[in-house]
Amino acid sequence: MARFNALPHTRAVAALLACCGCPRWAERIAAHRPYPDPAALLAAGEEAGYDLTPAEQTRALTREPPARPGPGTLAAHTALRAAHAAYERRFRHAFVISLDGCRDDEKLNQTLHALRTRLAHEPDEERSVAADALRRLARTRLAQLAVICP
């Protein structure tokens, strides 16, 4: 944590933007340094994630790369691409999912299942589900950042 806490503000914000693409979220977390330990950093990220406005959430979601679930058959990846395209047409942002704790051989099926399920959501319901997934992804990335910058 010492290295992260010692980063110049602009570098800390840049590192945080790689965790969640919302500038206010990154600025808020960077401004509250120093953090005594990774748990405090994760708690700050979680709290800031709940304060995203709908516009900030949309911006962060549009900066997310499409989910990459790992190896699988060509047919499954073709289905995945089609489902991603349908999702992006319907909700106008990338599909995000946290696959923490999922074995590599399960990721493709989990992603396809989640895509199919979430395509049936109403836009407001999906916004809530996507916001939760975005917060989980940001938490995972913050935890990795804490390891990289001990």
Short mmCIF file of N, CA and C in Angstrom, two decimals:
data_model
loop_
_atom_site.label_atom_id
_atom_site.label_comp_id
_atom_site.label_asym_id
_atom_site.label_seq_id
_atom_site.Cartn_x
_atom_site.Cartn_y
_atom_site.Cartn_z
N MET A 1 0.82 -1.20 0.00
CA MET A 1 0.00 0.00 0.00
C MET A 1 0.86 1.25 0.00
N ALA A 2 2.07 1.14 0.52
CA ALA A 2 2.93 2.33 0.60
C ALA A 2 3.19 2.91 -0.79
N ARG A 3 3.45 2.03 -1.78
CA ARG A 3 3.72 2.52 -3.13
C ARG A 3 2.49 3.19 -3.75
N PHE A 4 1.32 2.58 -3.58
CA PHE A 4 0.10 3.19 -4.10
C PHE A 4 -0.16 4.52 -3.42
N ASN A 5 -0.02 4.56 -2.12
CA ASN A 5 -0.25 5.80 -1.38
C ASN A 5 0.72 6.90 -1.80
N ALA A 6 1.94 6.52 -2.22
CA ALA A 6 2.97 7.49 -2.59
C ALA A 6 2.90 7.94 -4.05
N LEU A 7 2.08 7.29 -4.86
CA LEU A 7 1.98 7.69 -6.28
C LEU A 7 1.54 9.14 -6.39
N PRO A 8 2.09 9.86 -7.38
CA PRO A 8 1.54 11.19 -7.65
C PRO A 8 0.05 11.07 -7.96
N HIS A 9 -0.70 12.09 -7.65
CA HIS A 9 -2.15 12.04 -7.80
C HIS A 9 -2.57 11.60 -9.20
N THR A 10 -1.98 12.17 -10.23
CA THR A 10 -2.40 11.83 -11.59
C THR A 10 -2.12 10.37 -11.93
N ARG A 11 -1.03 9.81 -11.43
CA ARG A 11 -0.73 8.40 -11.68
C ARG A 11 -1.67 7.50 -10.89
N ALA A 12 -2.01 7.91 -9.69
CA ALA A 12 -2.97 7.13 -8.90
C ALA A 12 -4.33 7.12 -9.58
N VAL A 13 -4.76 8.27 -10.08
CA VAL A 13 -6.05 8.35 -10.78
C VAL A 13 -6.01 7.47 -12.03
N ALA A 14 -4.92 7.50 -12.78
CA ALA A 14 -4.81 6.66 -13.98
C ALA A 14 -4.89 5.18 -13.62
N ALA A 15 -4.21 4.78 -12.55
CA ALA A 15 -4.27 3.38 -12.12
C ALA A 15 -5.68 3.01 -11.69
N LEU A 16 -6.36 3.91 -11.03
CA LEU A 16 -7.72 3.64 -10.57
C LEU A 16 -8.71 3.61 -11.72
N LEU A 17 -8.50 4.42 -12.75
CA LEU A 17 -9.38 4.39 -13.92
C LEU A 17 -9.32 3.05 -14.63
N ALA A 18 -8.22 2.33 -14.49
CA ALA A 18 -8.14 0.98 -15.06
C ALA A 18 -9.00 0.00 -14.26
N CYS A 19 -9.36 0.38 -13.05
CA CYS A 19 -10.23 -0.46 -12.22
C CYS A 19 -11.70 -0.19 -12.50
N CYS A 20 -12.03 1.08 -12.69
CA CYS A 20 -13.40 1.51 -12.99
C CYS A 20 -13.30 2.80 -13.79
N GLY A 21 -13.95 2.84 -14.93
CA GLY A 21 -13.81 3.96 -15.85
C GLY A 21 -14.59 5.21 -15.51
N CYS A 22 -14.79 5.48 -14.26
CA CYS A 22 -15.51 6.69 -13.83
C CYS A 22 -14.51 7.65 -13.21
N PRO A 23 -14.25 8.81 -13.85
CA PRO A 23 -13.26 9.74 -13.31
C PRO A 23 -13.55 10.21 -11.88
N ARG A 24 -14.81 10.49 -11.54
CA ARG A 24 -15.11 10.94 -10.17
C ARG A 24 -14.81 9.85 -9.15
N TRP A 25 -15.09 8.59 -9.51
CA TRP A 25 -14.79 7.46 -8.64
C TRP A 25 -13.29 7.41 -8.38
N ALA A 26 -12.50 7.48 -9.45
CA ALA A 26 -11.04 7.41 -9.32
C ALA A 26 -10.49 8.60 -8.53
N GLU A 27 -10.99 9.79 -8.83
CA GLU A 27 -10.53 11.00 -8.11
C GLU A 27 -10.84 10.88 -6.61
N ARG A 28 -12.02 10.40 -6.31
CA ARG A 28 -12.45 10.28 -4.90
C ARG A 28 -11.54 9.32 -4.15
N ILE A 29 -11.25 8.18 -4.73
CA ILE A 29 -10.40 7.20 -4.05
C ILE A 29 -8.97 7.73 -3.92
N ALA A 30 -8.46 8.35 -4.97
CA ALA A 30 -7.10 8.90 -4.92
C ALA A 30 -6.99 10.01 -3.88
N ALA A 31 -8.03 10.82 -3.77
CA ALA A 31 -8.00 11.96 -2.85
C ALA A 31 -8.01 11.53 -1.38
N HIS A 32 -8.51 10.34 -1.10
CA HIS A 32 -8.62 9.89 0.29
C HIS A 32 -7.41 9.09 0.75
N ARG A 33 -6.36 9.05 -0.06
CA ARG A 33 -5.14 8.38 0.39
C ARG A 33 -4.53 9.17 1.53
N PRO A 34 -3.77 8.57 2.38
CA PRO A 34 -3.26 7.19 2.35
C PRO A 34 -4.25 6.21 2.97
N TYR A 35 -4.20 4.99 2.44
CA TYR A 35 -4.99 3.89 2.99
C TYR A 35 -4.08 3.04 3.85
N PRO A 36 -4.54 2.65 5.03
CA PRO A 36 -3.67 1.87 5.92
C PRO A 36 -3.42 0.45 5.44
N ASP A 37 -4.37 -0.10 4.66
CA ASP A 37 -4.23 -1.49 4.21
C ASP A 37 -5.16 -1.73 3.02
N PRO A 38 -4.99 -2.86 2.34
CA PRO A 38 -5.85 -3.15 1.18
C PRO A 38 -7.33 -3.19 1.52
N ALA A 39 -7.69 -3.64 2.70
CA ALA A 39 -9.10 -3.69 3.08
C ALA A 39 -9.72 -2.30 3.08
N ALA A 40 -8.99 -1.31 3.53
CA ALA A 40 -9.49 0.07 3.54
C ALA A 40 -9.66 0.58 2.11
N LEU A 41 -8.73 0.24 1.23
CA LEU A 41 -8.84 0.63 -0.18
C LEU A 41 -10.08 -0.01 -0.81
N LEU A 42 -10.27 -1.30 -0.55
CA LEU A 42 -11.44 -2.00 -1.10
C LEU A 42 -12.74 -1.41 -0.57
N ALA A 43 -12.77 -1.07 0.69
CA ALA A 43 -13.98 -0.47 1.28
C ALA A 43 -14.27 0.89 0.64
N ALA A 44 -13.23 1.67 0.39
CA ALA A 44 -13.41 2.98 -0.25
C ALA A 44 -13.95 2.80 -1.67
N GLY A 45 -13.42 1.83 -2.38
CA GLY A 45 -13.89 1.56 -3.74
C GLY A 45 -15.34 1.12 -3.75
N GLU A 46 -15.70 0.27 -2.81
CA GLU A 46 -17.08 -0.21 -2.72
C GLU A 46 -18.03 0.95 -2.43
N GLU A 47 -17.66 1.77 -1.46
CA GLU A 47 -18.52 2.91 -1.10
C GLU A 47 -18.67 3.87 -2.28
N ALA A 48 -17.57 4.17 -2.95
CA ALA A 48 -17.62 5.08 -4.10
C ALA A 48 -18.44 4.49 -5.24
N GLY A 49 -18.40 3.18 -5.39
CA GLY A 49 -19.16 2.52 -6.44
C GLY A 49 -20.66 2.65 -6.27
N TYR A 50 -21.11 2.73 -5.04
CA TYR A 50 -22.55 2.90 -4.79
C TYR A 50 -23.01 4.32 -5.06
N ASP A 51 -22.07 5.26 -5.16
CA ASP A 51 -22.43 6.66 -5.38
C ASP A 51 -22.41 7.08 -6.84
N LEU A 52 -22.19 6.15 -7.76
CA LEU A 52 -22.17 6.50 -9.18
C LEU A 52 -23.56 6.95 -9.63
N THR A 53 -23.59 8.06 -10.34
CA THR A 53 -24.85 8.49 -10.94
C THR A 53 -25.14 7.59 -12.14
N PRO A 54 -26.38 7.58 -12.63
CA PRO A 54 -26.66 6.78 -13.83
C PRO A 54 -25.75 7.16 -15.01
N ALA A 55 -25.48 8.44 -15.19
CA ALA A 55 -24.60 8.87 -16.29
C ALA A 55 -23.17 8.36 -16.08
N GLU A 56 -22.68 8.41 -14.84
CA GLU A 56 -21.33 7.91 -14.56
C GLU A 56 -21.26 6.40 -14.75
N GLN A 57 -22.30 5.71 -14.34
CA GLN A 57 -22.34 4.26 -14.53
C GLN A 57 -22.31 3.94 -16.02
N THR A 58 -23.10 4.65 -16.80
CA THR A 58 -23.12 4.43 -18.25
C THR A 58 -21.75 4.67 -18.84
N ARG A 59 -21.10 5.76 -18.44
CA ARG A 59 -19.76 6.06 -18.96
C ARG A 59 -18.78 4.96 -18.59
N ALA A 60 -18.81 4.51 -17.34
CA ALA A 60 -17.90 3.44 -16.91
C ALA A 60 -18.18 2.16 -17.68
N LEU A 61 -19.45 1.85 -17.90
CA LEU A 61 -19.80 0.64 -18.63
C LEU A 61 -19.35 0.70 -20.09
N THR A 62 -19.42 1.88 -20.69
CA THR A 62 -18.98 1.98 -22.09
C THR A 62 -17.48 1.86 -22.23
N ARG A 63 -16.74 2.06 -21.14
CA ARG A 63 -15.28 1.92 -21.18
C ARG A 63 -14.83 0.50 -20.88
N GLU A 64 -15.76 -0.37 -20.52
CA GLU A 64 -15.42 -1.76 -20.21
C GLU A 64 -15.21 -2.56 -21.49
N PRO A 65 -14.17 -3.38 -21.51
CA PRO A 65 -14.01 -4.27 -22.66
C PRO A 65 -15.02 -5.41 -22.56
N PRO A 66 -15.39 -6.01 -23.69
CA PRO A 66 -16.31 -7.16 -23.62
C PRO A 66 -15.71 -8.29 -22.78
N ALA A 67 -16.57 -9.03 -22.09
CA ALA A 67 -16.11 -10.15 -21.26
C ALA A 67 -15.42 -11.18 -22.14
N ARG A 68 -14.29 -11.69 -21.67
CA ARG A 68 -13.54 -12.72 -22.38
C ARG A 68 -13.53 -13.97 -21.50
N PRO A 69 -14.39 -14.92 -21.77
CA PRO A 69 -14.56 -16.05 -20.86
C PRO A 69 -13.54 -17.17 -20.99
N GLY A 70 -12.61 -17.11 -21.93
CA GLY A 70 -11.61 -18.17 -22.02
C GLY A 70 -11.89 -19.17 -23.11
N PRO A 71 -11.24 -20.32 -23.04
CA PRO A 71 -11.33 -21.29 -24.13
C PRO A 71 -12.71 -21.92 -24.25
N GLY A 72 -13.01 -22.37 -25.45
CA GLY A 72 -14.28 -23.04 -25.71
C GLY A 72 -14.34 -23.41 -27.18
N THR A 73 -15.45 -23.95 -27.59
CA THR A 73 -15.60 -24.37 -28.97
C THR A 73 -15.90 -23.16 -29.86
N LEU A 74 -15.66 -23.32 -31.13
CA LEU A 74 -15.94 -22.25 -32.08
C LEU A 74 -17.42 -21.90 -32.06
N ALA A 75 -18.29 -22.89 -31.99
CA ALA A 75 -19.73 -22.64 -31.96
C ALA A 75 -20.12 -21.84 -30.73
N ALA A 76 -19.53 -22.15 -29.59
CA ALA A 76 -19.84 -21.43 -28.36
C ALA A 76 -19.37 -19.98 -28.46
N HIS A 77 -18.20 -19.76 -29.03
CA HIS A 77 -17.71 -18.39 -29.17
C HIS A 77 -18.53 -17.61 -30.18
N THR A 78 -19.03 -18.28 -31.21
CA THR A 78 -19.92 -17.62 -32.17
C THR A 78 -21.21 -17.21 -31.46
N ALA A 79 -21.76 -18.09 -30.66
CA ALA A 79 -22.96 -17.78 -29.88
C ALA A 79 -22.69 -16.62 -28.92
N LEU A 80 -21.52 -16.64 -28.32
CA LEU A 80 -21.14 -15.57 -27.38
C LEU A 80 -21.08 -14.22 -28.10
N ARG A 81 -20.45 -14.17 -29.27
CA ARG A 81 -20.37 -12.92 -30.02
C ARG A 81 -21.77 -12.42 -30.38
N ALA A 82 -22.64 -13.32 -30.80
CA ALA A 82 -24.00 -12.93 -31.16
C ALA A 82 -24.76 -12.41 -29.93
N ALA A 83 -24.59 -13.06 -28.79
CA ALA A 83 -25.26 -12.63 -27.56
C ALA A 83 -24.73 -11.27 -27.10
N HIS A 84 -23.40 -11.07 -27.22
CA HIS A 84 -22.82 -9.76 -26.87
C HIS A 84 -23.41 -8.67 -27.75
N ALA A 85 -23.51 -8.93 -29.04
CA ALA A 85 -24.05 -7.94 -29.98
C ALA A 85 -25.51 -7.62 -29.63
N ALA A 86 -26.29 -8.63 -29.34
CA ALA A 86 -27.69 -8.42 -28.97
C ALA A 86 -27.79 -7.61 -27.68
N TYR A 87 -26.94 -7.93 -26.72
CA TYR A 87 -26.94 -7.22 -25.44
C TYR A 87 -26.60 -5.74 -25.67
N GLU A 88 -25.54 -5.48 -26.44
CA GLU A 88 -25.12 -4.10 -26.67
C GLU A 88 -26.18 -3.31 -27.44
N ARG A 89 -26.87 -3.96 -28.37
CA ARG A 89 -27.97 -3.28 -29.07
C ARG A 89 -29.10 -2.93 -28.10
N ARG A 90 -29.41 -3.86 -27.21
CA ARG A 90 -30.54 -3.65 -26.29
C ARG A 90 -30.21 -2.63 -25.21
N PHE A 91 -29.03 -2.72 -24.60
CA PHE A 91 -28.73 -1.89 -23.43
C PHE A 91 -27.74 -0.76 -23.70
N ARG A 92 -27.12 -0.76 -24.87
CA ARG A 92 -26.22 0.31 -25.30
C ARG A 92 -24.95 0.44 -24.47
N HIS A 93 -24.49 -0.66 -23.92
CA HIS A 93 -23.19 -0.70 -23.25
C HIS A 93 -22.72 -2.14 -23.24
N ALA A 94 -21.43 -2.29 -22.92
CA ALA A 94 -20.84 -3.63 -22.89
C ALA A 94 -21.44 -4.47 -21.78
N PHE A 95 -21.53 -5.74 -22.02
CA PHE A 95 -21.95 -6.69 -21.00
C PHE A 95 -20.80 -6.87 -20.03
N VAL A 96 -21.06 -6.72 -18.75
CA VAL A 96 -20.02 -6.93 -17.74
C VAL A 96 -20.47 -8.03 -16.80
N ILE A 97 -19.51 -8.83 -16.40
CA ILE A 97 -19.78 -9.94 -15.48
C ILE A 97 -18.52 -10.18 -14.67
N SER A 98 -18.69 -10.51 -13.44
CA SER A 98 -17.57 -10.90 -12.59
C SER A 98 -17.57 -12.42 -12.52
N LEU A 99 -16.48 -13.00 -12.97
CA LEU A 99 -16.36 -14.47 -12.97
C LEU A 99 -15.40 -14.95 -11.88
N ASP A 100 -15.23 -14.15 -10.84
CA ASP A 100 -14.38 -14.56 -9.72
C ASP A 100 -14.88 -15.86 -9.13
N GLY A 101 -13.98 -16.74 -8.85
CA GLY A 101 -14.33 -18.02 -8.25
C GLY A 101 -14.82 -19.04 -9.25
N CYS A 102 -14.88 -18.68 -10.50
CA CYS A 102 -15.34 -19.58 -11.55
C CYS A 102 -14.12 -20.26 -12.18
N ARG A 103 -14.18 -21.57 -12.31
CA ARG A 103 -13.08 -22.28 -12.97
C ARG A 103 -13.04 -21.89 -14.44
N ASP A 104 -11.86 -21.95 -15.04
CA ASP A 104 -11.71 -21.59 -16.45
C ASP A 104 -12.65 -22.37 -17.35
N ASP A 105 -12.83 -23.66 -17.06
CA ASP A 105 -13.69 -24.48 -17.93
C ASP A 105 -15.18 -24.18 -17.75
N GLU A 106 -15.53 -23.35 -16.77
CA GLU A 106 -16.93 -22.98 -16.55
C GLU A 106 -17.26 -21.58 -17.06
N LYS A 107 -16.24 -20.78 -17.35
CA LYS A 107 -16.46 -19.36 -17.65
C LYS A 107 -17.30 -19.12 -18.90
N LEU A 108 -17.06 -19.87 -19.94
CA LEU A 108 -17.82 -19.67 -21.17
C LEU A 108 -19.30 -19.97 -20.94
N ASN A 109 -19.60 -21.09 -20.31
CA ASN A 109 -21.00 -21.44 -20.03
C ASN A 109 -21.66 -20.43 -19.10
N GLN A 110 -20.93 -19.99 -18.08
CA GLN A 110 -21.47 -19.00 -17.14
C GLN A 110 -21.79 -17.69 -17.86
N THR A 111 -20.88 -17.28 -18.74
CA THR A 111 -21.07 -16.03 -19.47
C THR A 111 -22.27 -16.12 -20.40
N LEU A 112 -22.34 -17.21 -21.17
CA LEU A 112 -23.48 -17.39 -22.07
C LEU A 112 -24.81 -17.43 -21.31
N HIS A 113 -24.82 -18.16 -20.21
CA HIS A 113 -26.04 -18.25 -19.40
C HIS A 113 -26.44 -16.87 -18.88
N ALA A 114 -25.46 -16.13 -18.36
CA ALA A 114 -25.76 -14.81 -17.81
C ALA A 114 -26.24 -13.85 -18.90
N LEU A 115 -25.61 -13.91 -20.06
CA LEU A 115 -26.05 -13.06 -21.17
C LEU A 115 -27.50 -13.36 -21.55
N ARG A 116 -27.81 -14.62 -21.71
CA ARG A 116 -29.17 -15.00 -22.11
C ARG A 116 -30.19 -14.58 -21.04
N THR A 117 -29.84 -14.78 -19.79
CA THR A 117 -30.74 -14.40 -18.70
C THR A 117 -30.94 -12.89 -18.65
N ARG A 118 -29.83 -12.17 -18.75
CA ARG A 118 -29.89 -10.72 -18.59
C ARG A 118 -30.51 -10.02 -19.81
N LEU A 119 -30.47 -10.64 -20.97
CA LEU A 119 -31.14 -10.06 -22.14
C LEU A 119 -32.65 -9.95 -21.91
N ALA A 120 -33.20 -10.77 -21.05
CA ALA A 120 -34.64 -10.74 -20.75
C ALA A 120 -35.00 -9.65 -19.74
N HIS A 121 -34.00 -9.03 -19.11
CA HIS A 121 -34.28 -7.99 -18.11
C HIS A 121 -34.85 -6.74 -18.77
N GLU A 122 -35.63 -6.03 -17.98
CA GLU A 122 -36.05 -4.69 -18.37
C GLU A 122 -34.83 -3.78 -18.17
N PRO A 123 -34.74 -2.67 -18.91
CA PRO A 123 -33.56 -1.80 -18.80
C PRO A 123 -33.21 -1.36 -17.38
N ASP A 124 -34.20 -1.00 -16.57
CA ASP A 124 -33.90 -0.57 -15.19
C ASP A 124 -33.34 -1.72 -14.36
N GLU A 125 -33.90 -2.90 -14.54
CA GLU A 125 -33.39 -4.06 -13.80
C GLU A 125 -31.96 -4.38 -14.22
N GLU A 126 -31.70 -4.32 -15.52
CA GLU A 126 -30.36 -4.62 -16.01
C GLU A 126 -29.36 -3.56 -15.57
N ARG A 127 -29.79 -2.31 -15.48
CA ARG A 127 -28.88 -1.26 -15.00
C ARG A 127 -28.41 -1.59 -13.59
N SER A 128 -29.30 -2.08 -12.76
CA SER A 128 -28.95 -2.45 -11.39
C SER A 128 -28.00 -3.66 -11.37
N VAL A 129 -28.30 -4.66 -12.18
CA VAL A 129 -27.44 -5.86 -12.25
C VAL A 129 -26.06 -5.48 -12.79
N ALA A 130 -26.03 -4.65 -13.83
CA ALA A 130 -24.75 -4.23 -14.42
C ALA A 130 -23.94 -3.39 -13.43
N ALA A 131 -24.62 -2.55 -12.66
CA ALA A 131 -23.93 -1.74 -11.65
C ALA A 131 -23.27 -2.63 -10.60
N ASP A 132 -23.98 -3.67 -10.18
CA ASP A 132 -23.41 -4.61 -9.22
C ASP A 132 -22.20 -5.33 -9.81
N ALA A 133 -22.30 -5.76 -11.07
CA ALA A 133 -21.17 -6.43 -11.73
C ALA A 133 -19.99 -5.47 -11.86
N LEU A 134 -20.26 -4.22 -12.18
CA LEU A 134 -19.20 -3.23 -12.30
C LEU A 134 -18.49 -3.02 -10.97
N ARG A 135 -19.26 -2.97 -9.88
CA ARG A 135 -18.65 -2.81 -8.55
C ARG A 135 -17.78 -4.02 -8.20
N ARG A 136 -18.26 -5.24 -8.54
CA ARG A 136 -17.47 -6.45 -8.25
C ARG A 136 -16.18 -6.46 -9.08
N LEU A 137 -16.27 -6.05 -10.34
CA LEU A 137 -15.07 -5.98 -11.17
C LEU A 137 -14.09 -4.96 -10.61
N ALA A 138 -14.59 -3.80 -10.22
CA ALA A 138 -13.73 -2.77 -9.66
C ALA A 138 -13.06 -3.27 -8.39
N ARG A 139 -13.79 -3.99 -7.57
CA ARG A 139 -13.22 -4.54 -6.33
C ARG A 139 -12.09 -5.52 -6.64
N THR A 140 -12.31 -6.40 -7.62
CA THR A 140 -11.27 -7.35 -8.01
C THR A 140 -10.04 -6.62 -8.51
N ARG A 141 -10.26 -5.61 -9.34
CA ARG A 141 -9.13 -4.85 -9.90
C ARG A 141 -8.41 -4.05 -8.82
N LEU A 142 -9.16 -3.49 -7.87
CA LEU A 142 -8.51 -2.77 -6.76
C LEU A 142 -7.66 -3.72 -5.93
N ALA A 143 -8.16 -4.93 -5.70
CA ALA A 143 -7.39 -5.92 -4.94
C ALA A 143 -6.09 -6.25 -5.68
N GLN A 144 -6.17 -6.36 -7.02
CA GLN A 144 -4.96 -6.62 -7.80
C GLN A 144 -4.01 -5.43 -7.74
N LEU A 145 -4.55 -4.22 -7.78
CA LEU A 145 -3.74 -3.00 -7.67
C LEU A 145 -3.02 -2.96 -6.32
N ALA A 146 -3.72 -3.36 -5.26
CA ALA A 146 -3.10 -3.38 -3.94
C ALA A 146 -1.94 -4.36 -3.87
N VAL A 147 -2.03 -5.46 -4.62
CA VAL A 147 -0.94 -6.45 -4.66
C VAL A 147 0.23 -5.91 -5.47
N ILE A 148 -0.08 -5.24 -6.58
CA ILE A 148 0.97 -4.71 -7.45
C ILE A 148 1.72 -3.58 -6.75
N CYS A 149 1.02 -2.78 -5.98
CA CYS A 149 1.61 -1.63 -5.28
C CYS A 149 1.60 -1.88 -3.78
N PRO A 150 2.32 -2.89 -3.30
CA PRO A 150 2.28 -3.18 -1.86
C PRO A 150 2.94 -2.07 -1.04
#
